[in-house]
Amino acid sequence: MKEFELIERYFQQEKLSWCNEHVALGIGDDCAVLNVPSHQQVCISMDTLIEDVHFPKHANPFDIATRALCVTLSDLAAMGAAPLGFTLAITLPKAESNWLKDFSQGLITIAQQYQCPLVGGDTTRGPVLVISIQVHGLVAKNSALTRSGACVGDKVYVSGNLGDGAGALPIVLQDPRLKHRDSNSEMSQHFYRPLPQIKYGQSLMGVASSCLDVSDGLVQDLNHICKKSAVGIELNADSIPLSNALLQRYGQTQALQYALTGGDDYQLAYTAKHCEQGIYIGDVVAGREVSVTGCEMSGAGFQHF
């Protein structure tokens, strides 16, 4: 299959690469052309996922696609941005029709759910599957949520349960294609389809003093807020929200370790004077790092190098 035939058949589909008020020109030219309202700014983020590093070899292509787009969209959620569009660069060992059909269907599912069309990209051949996605989002001028606004006296919140992403990894590694849809399959979906908190992030505009998504582990990620805001954070281990599925499978001690250092949750962690909708887990204090009362931690979060 030739490159442009591949693009037209699997990626240049109306359900995946549509135009709208913000996308004047999408796939089919040298560049995409995007319309940006004068009162808004563009937020851009990019993630690269590599086979056998970020997902198991022989994983279901539909699941690979949903994971790749979801984890990148999560960065827009952390900034309070609304999705505009995304680009895809994919390196394939070989072009298999059934694989590409399932992969594109996974992209369609998430693109439709979050109204984020594919606007361009690149395909090439290489020794291992590599997927790079760049997302573009819109946010009102000078109002994006950042990591640098936390103040001593703020409270620390998260948007939902933590630890399920890390707890899902052993299940996924045992059954990469998720062929056995048993009681563990719901937890496994936290790995392959960690739903980005787009609406939640937008609701924090004017409320949160700082925000980020939990990708590399709660403690490690909150240390970024500490560094950018020149503050410390004190967490209460008893307040960390854990799902019943995680607790039943691993027990309290291991579940809490996954929540604190495991990563792959893609919930939002943020600071605010007060927030009705959030789950309160700690406080911003004087200092320069994260501490946890009520447990001993092991592990330091995900490290790329």
Phi, psi and omega in degrees: 000130180282158187302311186287332173293319178299313181297313183295320185285321190250337185242336180266053179258147183300326181287346183247323189235053182279160173259155178209196184297336181259342179250100181280327181212125182250227183297140175124349177237183181290331179219157167278152177240120185244141176262126180241115178302147186296337183267008182234163175237158180263130172257134183231134175216157183218140175227144175242130179242131184241135178304136180072004172243308183254350174201153184290149171297142180074014174295156178299128182299327175299314181293322177300316182295315181296319178298313184300316182283322181298314185293331179282319176299332180300330177295325175295320178301320182295336180262356183078021185267151174266132181301139177248312180182173178216156173245154184229125169245122184231130175255124185241134172297324176202157182262100179255127186302312182296320179297312182295324178298313180292322179296313180295327178293324175297317176298316180301316182303312182282321179300319178291318182299322183252010178048058183227092185285153171285125185245355179169183179157204183203148175233142178208169179255139179202176187287340184217151180290124178227131182235122175241126180237131173246127179252148176237136180222165181244140178217149178301144184306134174060028181233006181298141174288138181227181180268358196253010185253003183295142181232148175304131184105341174294159173259156180251132183230159168231159186273346183185190182298147178241155176100342183293325179297312178291323178293335179283335187302313178300326178293315181297319181293330177288328186219075187306325183269003181051047181286333184259095185276074181260201183295345180272351187295327179297317177294322180300328180293340175294335177279312185273341181218065179281096192299120180294139186272060186298305182297321179299313179301318179295327180289345181272355179300127181081357180247307183282139175271338174203159184198149170202168176262149184271098182247323185253005183120137186304310184295312181298318181291319178295334175297334175294320176295318178303315182292313183290327184261355181057050180223174169248164177226132177246116181260148174256113184302326182291344182265352182293124183282127181235139180284155176298323180298318180293316180295319181293325183278322190244344185085165187300312187296309181291322179300318180293321176298317176300318182294322184278324189231356189285316182084184179065026179269318180060026163279166176266137171243132188207165178242150180195158174297317178198142179212117184294322189275345186276165174261113185285124184234355181173193186224152172274127185230172173293140182145197182218008182207174181269135171234155182232126176261138176104359177196165172255131182269149169228137183093159185235014184090174183288134177239129180283331182228000000 
